[in-house]
Every structure is written in structure tokens, then in C-alpha cells.
mmCIF file of C-alpha atoms in Angstrom:
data_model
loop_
_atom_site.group_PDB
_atom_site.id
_atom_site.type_symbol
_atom_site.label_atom_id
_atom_site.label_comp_id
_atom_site.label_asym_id
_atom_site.label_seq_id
_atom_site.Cartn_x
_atom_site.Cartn_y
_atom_site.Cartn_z
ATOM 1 C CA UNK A 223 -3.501 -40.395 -3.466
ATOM 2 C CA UNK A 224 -0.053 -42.403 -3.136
ATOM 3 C CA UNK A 225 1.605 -42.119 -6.511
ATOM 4 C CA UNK A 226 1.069 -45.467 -8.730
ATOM 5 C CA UNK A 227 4.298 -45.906 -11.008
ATOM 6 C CA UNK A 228 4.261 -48.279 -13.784
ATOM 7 C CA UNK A 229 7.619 -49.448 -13.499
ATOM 8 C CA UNK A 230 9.574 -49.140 -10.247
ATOM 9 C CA UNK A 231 9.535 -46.404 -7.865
ATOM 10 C CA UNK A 232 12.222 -44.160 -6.891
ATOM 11 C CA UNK A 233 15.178 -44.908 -4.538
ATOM 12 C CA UNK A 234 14.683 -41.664 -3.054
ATOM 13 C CA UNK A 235 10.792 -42.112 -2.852
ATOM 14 C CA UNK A 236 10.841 -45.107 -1.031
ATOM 15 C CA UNK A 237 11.499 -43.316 2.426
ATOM 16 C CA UNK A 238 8.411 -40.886 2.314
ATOM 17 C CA UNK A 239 6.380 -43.940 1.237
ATOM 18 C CA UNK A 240 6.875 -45.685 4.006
ATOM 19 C CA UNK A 241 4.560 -43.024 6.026
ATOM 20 C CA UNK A 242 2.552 -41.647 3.479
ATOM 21 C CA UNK A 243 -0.849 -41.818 4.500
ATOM 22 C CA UNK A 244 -4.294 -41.250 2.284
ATOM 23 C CA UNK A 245 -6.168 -38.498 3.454
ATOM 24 C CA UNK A 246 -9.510 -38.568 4.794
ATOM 25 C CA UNK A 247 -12.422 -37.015 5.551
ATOM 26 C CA UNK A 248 -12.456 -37.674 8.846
ATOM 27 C CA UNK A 249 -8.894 -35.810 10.099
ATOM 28 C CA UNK A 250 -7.774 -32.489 8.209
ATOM 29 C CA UNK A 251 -5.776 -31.013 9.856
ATOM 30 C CA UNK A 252 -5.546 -27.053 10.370
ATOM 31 C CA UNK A 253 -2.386 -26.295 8.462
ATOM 32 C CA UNK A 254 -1.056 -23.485 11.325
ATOM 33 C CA UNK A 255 2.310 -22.745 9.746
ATOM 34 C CA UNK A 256 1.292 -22.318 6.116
ATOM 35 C CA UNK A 257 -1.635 -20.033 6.964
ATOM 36 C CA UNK A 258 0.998 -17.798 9.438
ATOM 37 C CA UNK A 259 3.909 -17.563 6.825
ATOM 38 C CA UNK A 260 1.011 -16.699 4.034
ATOM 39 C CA UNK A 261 -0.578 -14.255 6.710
ATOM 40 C CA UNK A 262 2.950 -12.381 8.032
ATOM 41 C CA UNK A 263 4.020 -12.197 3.980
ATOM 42 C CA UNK A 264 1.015 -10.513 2.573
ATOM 43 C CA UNK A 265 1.142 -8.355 5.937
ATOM 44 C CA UNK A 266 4.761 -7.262 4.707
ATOM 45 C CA UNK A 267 3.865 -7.019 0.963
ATOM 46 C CA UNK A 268 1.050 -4.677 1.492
ATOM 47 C CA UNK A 269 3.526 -2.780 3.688
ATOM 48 C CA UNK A 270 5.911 -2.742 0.736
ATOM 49 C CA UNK A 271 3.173 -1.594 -2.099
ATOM 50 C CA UNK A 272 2.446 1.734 0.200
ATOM 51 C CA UNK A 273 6.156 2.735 0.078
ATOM 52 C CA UNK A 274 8.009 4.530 -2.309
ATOM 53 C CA UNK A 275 10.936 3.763 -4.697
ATOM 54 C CA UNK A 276 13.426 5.512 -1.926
ATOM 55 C CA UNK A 277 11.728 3.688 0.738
ATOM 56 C CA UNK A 278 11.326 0.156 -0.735
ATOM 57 C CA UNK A 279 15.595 0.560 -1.329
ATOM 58 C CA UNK A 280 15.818 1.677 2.535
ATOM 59 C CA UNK A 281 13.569 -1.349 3.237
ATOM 60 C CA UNK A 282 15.479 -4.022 1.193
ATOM 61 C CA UNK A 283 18.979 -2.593 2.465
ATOM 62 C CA UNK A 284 18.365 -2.770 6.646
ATOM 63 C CA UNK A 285 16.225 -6.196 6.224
ATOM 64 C CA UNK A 286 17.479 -8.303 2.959
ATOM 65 C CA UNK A 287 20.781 -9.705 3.069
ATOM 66 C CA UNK A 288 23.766 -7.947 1.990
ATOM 67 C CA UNK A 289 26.247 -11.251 0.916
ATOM 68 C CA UNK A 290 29.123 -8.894 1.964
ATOM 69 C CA UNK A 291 27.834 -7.507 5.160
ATOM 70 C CA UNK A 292 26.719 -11.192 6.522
ATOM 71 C CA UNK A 293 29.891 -12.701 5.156
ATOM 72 C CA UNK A 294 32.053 -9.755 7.292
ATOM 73 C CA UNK A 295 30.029 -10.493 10.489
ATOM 74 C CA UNK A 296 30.829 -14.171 10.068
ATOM 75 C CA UNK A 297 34.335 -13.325 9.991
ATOM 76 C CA UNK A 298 33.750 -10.938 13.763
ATOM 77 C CA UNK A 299 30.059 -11.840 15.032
ATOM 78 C CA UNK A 300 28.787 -9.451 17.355
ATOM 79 C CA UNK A 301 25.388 -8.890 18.202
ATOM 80 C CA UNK A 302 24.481 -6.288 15.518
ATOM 81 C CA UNK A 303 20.972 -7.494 13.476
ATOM 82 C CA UNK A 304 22.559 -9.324 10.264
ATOM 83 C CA UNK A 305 21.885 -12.659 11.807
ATOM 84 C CA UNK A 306 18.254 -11.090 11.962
ATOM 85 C CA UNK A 307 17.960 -10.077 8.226
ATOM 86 C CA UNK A 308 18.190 -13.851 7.611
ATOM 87 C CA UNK A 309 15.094 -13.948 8.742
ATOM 88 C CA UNK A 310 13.506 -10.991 7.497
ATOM 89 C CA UNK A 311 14.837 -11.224 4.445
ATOM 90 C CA UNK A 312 12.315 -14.629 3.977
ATOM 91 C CA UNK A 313 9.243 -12.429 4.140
ATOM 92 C CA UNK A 314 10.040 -9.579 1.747
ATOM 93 C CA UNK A 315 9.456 -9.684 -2.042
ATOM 94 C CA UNK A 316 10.186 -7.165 -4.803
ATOM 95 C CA UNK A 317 8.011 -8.569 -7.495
ATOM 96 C CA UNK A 318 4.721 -8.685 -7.782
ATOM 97 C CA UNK A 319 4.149 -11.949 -9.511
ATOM 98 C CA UNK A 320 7.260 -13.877 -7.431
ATOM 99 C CA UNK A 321 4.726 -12.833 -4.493
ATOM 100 C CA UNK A 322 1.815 -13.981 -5.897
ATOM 101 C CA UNK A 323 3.588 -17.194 -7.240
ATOM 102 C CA UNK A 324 5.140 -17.869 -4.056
ATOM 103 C CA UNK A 325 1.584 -17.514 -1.961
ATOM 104 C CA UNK A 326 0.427 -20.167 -4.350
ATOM 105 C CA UNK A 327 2.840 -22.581 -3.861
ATOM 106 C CA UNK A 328 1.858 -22.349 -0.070
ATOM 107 C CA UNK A 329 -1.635 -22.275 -0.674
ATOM 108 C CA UNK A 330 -1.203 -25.780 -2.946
ATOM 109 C CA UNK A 331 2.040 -27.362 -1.642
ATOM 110 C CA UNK A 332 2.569 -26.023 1.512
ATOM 111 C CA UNK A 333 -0.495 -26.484 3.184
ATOM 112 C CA UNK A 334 -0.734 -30.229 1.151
ATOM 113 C CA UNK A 335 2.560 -30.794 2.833
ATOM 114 C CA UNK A 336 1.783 -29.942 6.305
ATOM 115 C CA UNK A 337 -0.991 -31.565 6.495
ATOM 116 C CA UNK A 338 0.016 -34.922 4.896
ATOM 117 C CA UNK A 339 2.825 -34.561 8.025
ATOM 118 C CA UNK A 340 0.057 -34.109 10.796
ATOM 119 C CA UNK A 341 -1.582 -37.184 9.191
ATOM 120 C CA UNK A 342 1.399 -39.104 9.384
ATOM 121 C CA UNK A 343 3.184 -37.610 12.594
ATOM 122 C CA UNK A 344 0.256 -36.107 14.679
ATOM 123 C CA UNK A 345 1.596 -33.073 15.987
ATOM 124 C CA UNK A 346 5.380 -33.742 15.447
ATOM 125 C CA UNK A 347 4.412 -33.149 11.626
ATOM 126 C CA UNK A 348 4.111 -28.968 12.443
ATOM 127 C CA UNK A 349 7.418 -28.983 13.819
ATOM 128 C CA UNK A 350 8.681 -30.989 10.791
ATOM 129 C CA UNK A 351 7.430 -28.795 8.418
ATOM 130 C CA UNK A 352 8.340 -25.796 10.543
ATOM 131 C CA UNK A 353 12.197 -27.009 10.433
ATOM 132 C CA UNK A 354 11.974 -28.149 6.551
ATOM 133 C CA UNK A 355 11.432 -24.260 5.774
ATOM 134 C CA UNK A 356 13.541 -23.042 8.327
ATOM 135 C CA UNK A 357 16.687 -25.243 7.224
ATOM 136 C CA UNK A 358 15.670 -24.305 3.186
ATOM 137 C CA UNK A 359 15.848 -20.633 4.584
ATOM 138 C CA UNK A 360 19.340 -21.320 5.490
ATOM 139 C CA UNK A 361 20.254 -23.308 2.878
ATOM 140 C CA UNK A 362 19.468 -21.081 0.204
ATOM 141 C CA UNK A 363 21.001 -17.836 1.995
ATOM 142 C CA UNK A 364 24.172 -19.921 2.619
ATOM 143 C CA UNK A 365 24.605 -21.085 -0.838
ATOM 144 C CA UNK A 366 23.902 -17.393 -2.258
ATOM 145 C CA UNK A 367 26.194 -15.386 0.090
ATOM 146 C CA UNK A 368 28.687 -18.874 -0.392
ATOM 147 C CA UNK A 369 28.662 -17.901 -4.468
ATOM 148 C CA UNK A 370 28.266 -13.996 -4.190
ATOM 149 C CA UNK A 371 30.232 -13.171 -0.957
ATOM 150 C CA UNK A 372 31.554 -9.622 -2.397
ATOM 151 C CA UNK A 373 28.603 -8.286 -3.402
ATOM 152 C CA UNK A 374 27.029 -5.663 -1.813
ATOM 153 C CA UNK A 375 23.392 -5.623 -3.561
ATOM 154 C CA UNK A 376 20.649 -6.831 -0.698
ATOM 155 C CA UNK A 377 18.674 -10.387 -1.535
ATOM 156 C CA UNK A 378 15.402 -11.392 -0.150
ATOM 157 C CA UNK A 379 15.552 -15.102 0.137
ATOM 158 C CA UNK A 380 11.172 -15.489 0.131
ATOM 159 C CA UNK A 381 11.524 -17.635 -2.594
ATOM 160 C CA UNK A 382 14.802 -19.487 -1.466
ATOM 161 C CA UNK A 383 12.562 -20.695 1.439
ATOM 162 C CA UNK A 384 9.931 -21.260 -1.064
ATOM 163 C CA UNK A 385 11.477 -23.190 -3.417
ATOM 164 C CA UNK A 386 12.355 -25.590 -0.094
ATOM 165 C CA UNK A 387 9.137 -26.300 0.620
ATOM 166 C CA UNK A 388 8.059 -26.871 -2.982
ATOM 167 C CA UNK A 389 11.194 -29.763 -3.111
ATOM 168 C CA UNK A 390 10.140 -31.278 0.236
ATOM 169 C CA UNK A 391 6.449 -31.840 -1.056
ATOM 170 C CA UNK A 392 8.275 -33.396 -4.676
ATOM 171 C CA UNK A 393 9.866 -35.997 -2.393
ATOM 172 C CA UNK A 394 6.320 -37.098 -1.793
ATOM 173 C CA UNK A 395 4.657 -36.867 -4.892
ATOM 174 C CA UNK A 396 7.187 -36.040 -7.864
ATOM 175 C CA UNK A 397 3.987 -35.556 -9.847
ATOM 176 C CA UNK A 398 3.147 -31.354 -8.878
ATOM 177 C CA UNK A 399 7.260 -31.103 -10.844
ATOM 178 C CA UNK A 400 5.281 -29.389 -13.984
ATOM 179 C CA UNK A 401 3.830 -26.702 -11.179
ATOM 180 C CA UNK A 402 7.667 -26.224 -9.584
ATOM 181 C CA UNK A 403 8.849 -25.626 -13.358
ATOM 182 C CA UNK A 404 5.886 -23.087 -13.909
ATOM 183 C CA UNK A 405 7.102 -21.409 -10.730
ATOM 184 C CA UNK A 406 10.537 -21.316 -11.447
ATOM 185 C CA UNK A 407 9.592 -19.277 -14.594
ATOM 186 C CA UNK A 408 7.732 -16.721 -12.990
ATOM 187 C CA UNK A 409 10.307 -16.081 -10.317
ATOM 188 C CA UNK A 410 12.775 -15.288 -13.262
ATOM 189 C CA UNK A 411 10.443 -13.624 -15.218
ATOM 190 C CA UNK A 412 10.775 -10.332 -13.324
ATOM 191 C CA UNK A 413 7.460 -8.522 -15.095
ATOM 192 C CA UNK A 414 6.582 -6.784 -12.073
ATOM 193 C CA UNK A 415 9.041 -5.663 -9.794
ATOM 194 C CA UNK A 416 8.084 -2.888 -7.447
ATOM 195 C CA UNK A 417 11.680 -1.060 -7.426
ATOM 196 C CA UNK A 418 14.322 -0.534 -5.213
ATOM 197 C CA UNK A 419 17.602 -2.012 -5.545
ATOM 198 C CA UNK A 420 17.778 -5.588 -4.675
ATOM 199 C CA UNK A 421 19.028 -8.644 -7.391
ATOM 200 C CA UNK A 422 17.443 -12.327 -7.468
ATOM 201 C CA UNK A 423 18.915 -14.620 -5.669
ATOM 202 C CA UNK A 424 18.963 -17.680 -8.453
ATOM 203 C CA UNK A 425 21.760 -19.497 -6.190
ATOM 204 C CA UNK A 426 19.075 -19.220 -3.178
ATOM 205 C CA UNK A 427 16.420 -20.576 -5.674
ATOM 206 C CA UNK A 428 18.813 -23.949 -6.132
ATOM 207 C CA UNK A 429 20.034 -23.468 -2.788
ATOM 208 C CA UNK A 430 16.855 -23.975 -1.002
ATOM 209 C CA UNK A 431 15.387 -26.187 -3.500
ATOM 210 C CA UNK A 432 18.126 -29.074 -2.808
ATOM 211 C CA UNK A 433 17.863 -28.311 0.874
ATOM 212 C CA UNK A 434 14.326 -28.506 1.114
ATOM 213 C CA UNK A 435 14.247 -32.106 -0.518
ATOM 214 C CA UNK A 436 17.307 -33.312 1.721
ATOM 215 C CA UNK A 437 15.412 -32.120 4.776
ATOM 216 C CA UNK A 438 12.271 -34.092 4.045
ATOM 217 C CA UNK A 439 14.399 -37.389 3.661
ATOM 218 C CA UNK A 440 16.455 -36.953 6.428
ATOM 219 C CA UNK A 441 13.659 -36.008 8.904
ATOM 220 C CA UNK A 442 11.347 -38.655 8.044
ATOM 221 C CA UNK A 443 13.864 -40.987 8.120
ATOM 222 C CA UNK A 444 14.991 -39.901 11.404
ATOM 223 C CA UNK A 445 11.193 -39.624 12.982
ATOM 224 C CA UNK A 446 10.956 -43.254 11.301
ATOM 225 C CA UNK A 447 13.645 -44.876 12.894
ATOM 226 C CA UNK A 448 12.933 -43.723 16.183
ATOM 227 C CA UNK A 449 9.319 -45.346 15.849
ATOM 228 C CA UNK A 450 11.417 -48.756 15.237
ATOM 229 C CA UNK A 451 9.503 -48.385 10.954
#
């Protein structure tokens, strides 16, 4: 359901009105992206819970990010893998409950999202939600290594990307904010980490948030001008 306001509706919410659609029963679509980046992450996190304490800290260290290593191959790029932890790094998790509280926010807002852009876009909506995460998965590894360039403790930016997704969907219903604050706890509650050395990335978590509602605006504003809306 469109959101009914009793007063006047956001500035910011006007633009994702505009193509809003209800759902029906008639068209759901299959949400393809969600169910792969929910399907590749518990692959990895089952891979995680069978390793050790040693191995989890060898795992984190060659495939998070390492703000100092990235930042030094920025300075003299080559073609060694850092650019490639960035993406790595958005599928590992060393928490139990940031997992479990990130799958959820696919499972409710993620596949809600994509599937409110297939409504709206037809199949340009997969590729829209495909490049919202994708630019909060940079967004929230640029503004962490940005803030924490000397450090030399490895990230994994899961919930960076996350917290991008969960933005992009509040730009089209502010009313699921109570779930993002729920989530937000959990990530920085920390009650079940599995071990190895890694730190969380609370820039990331801002980082990808702020990205992740941009992205939404600037996409469907883009999709709607060139459809003369």
C-alpha cells in the first residue's frame, strides 16, 4: 500500500511516488537478486561456521578489506586482488546475529524492494536494484577506508551493503524505519561473533545507509525522466 500521510508528504518522497505502483495478485515478480545475494551469503557463512578461530582470521585477512592495504593500492594500482576484496568482503560476516539480521532485511526489504521495481520498471527494475546495492557496497567501503585509512584491522562491509538496501526501500515507504532501528541494534550488539580478528565497520553502516537512499532517488529520477514522467 502507498503510504497515506495526514499532513503533507515528504520532499524527498515525492520522486518514488510518482512510480510507486500497488501490488497485485496478478504480477509478482521472482525477486532473482535478493534470493542470489541471500543464497551466495549463507553459502559463505556456513563455510565460515566449519572453520576455526586461526582460519576464520586467515579468511577475514585475504578477503575483508584492510583500510590500509586498499588505501596503498589506490595510491599504485596494479592488478593484485584488493579491488576484489571489495567485493568479497560484502558476503562475509563475523557475527552470528548481524548474519541472521542482515538475511532478514533481504528476506523483508530486499525482496519488497525488488519487486516493487519490476512492478514499476519491468525488467529495468533488477538492474536498478542490482546497482542500488552495488553503489551502497561502495559507498560504505569508501566512507570507512575514507575515516580509517591507517588501520590495518580487515572489515567486511555485508552490512554496509545492507544497510543500502534497507535506506533505498525507506525512500519508498519511511514506515519499515522502526525495523532499520531494530537492525541497527543488533549489528552493534556483537552477542555472537564467531572470532577472528576483524572490527565493525560503523562508518560503512552510515556509509551505505546514505548511499543506498541517494541511489534510489537518483535512479528513479533518472529512469523517470527518460520516460518523459
Amino acid at each position: 500500500m502507498i503510504p497515506r500521510w495526514a499532513g503533507r508528504p515528504p520532499n524527498w518522497w515525492k520522486i518514488t511516488a510518482r512510480w510507486r505502483v500497488e501490488e497485485t495478485a496478478r504480477f509478482v515478480p521472482v525477486p532473482y537478486v535478493t534470493m542470489s545475494l541471500i543464497i551466495v551469503s549463507a553459502f559463505v557463512f556456513s563455510y565460515e561456521l566449519a572453520r576455526s578461530t586461526f582460519d576464520l582470521d586467515r579468511l577475514f585477512r585475504k578477503w575483508g578489506v584492510v583500510p590500509a592495504d586498499l588505501v596503498d593500492w589506490l595510491k599504485s594500482p596494479d592488478f593484485s586482488r584488493e579491488p576484489l576484496t571489495v567485493v568479497t568482503s560484502a558476503f562475509l560476516h563475523d557475527d552470528a546475529v548481524r548474519f541472521a539480521s542482515n538475511i532478514a532485511i533481504l528476506c523483508i526489504l530486499g525482496i519488497a524492494l525488488e519487486r516493487l521495481l519490476v512492478r514499476s520498471f519491468d525488467n529495468a527494475g533488477y538492474w536498478i536494484f542490482a546497482a542500488t546495492y552495488a553503489m551502497s557496497l561502495l559507498g560504505s567501503t569508501a566512507l570507512q577506508v575514507a575515516l580509517t585509512a591507517d588501520d590495518t584491522v580487515p572489515i567486511v562491509c555485508a552490512s554496509g551493503a545492507i544497510a543500502g538496501i534497507g535506506g533505498a526501500y525507506l525512500m519508498t515507504d519511511p514506515r519499515w524505519a522502526v525495523l532499520g532501528i531494530v537492525w541497527l541494534l543488533l549489528q552493534v550488539s556483537g552477542i555472537a561473533a564467531l572470532g577472528g580478528d576483524t572490527r565493525l565497520a560503523y562508518y560503512a553502516l552510515l556509509g551505505g545507509f546514505a548511499t543506498g537512499c541517494a541511489s534510489m532517488l537518483l535512479l528513479s529520477a533518472l529512469l523517470l525522466r527518460t520516460r518523459g514522467a
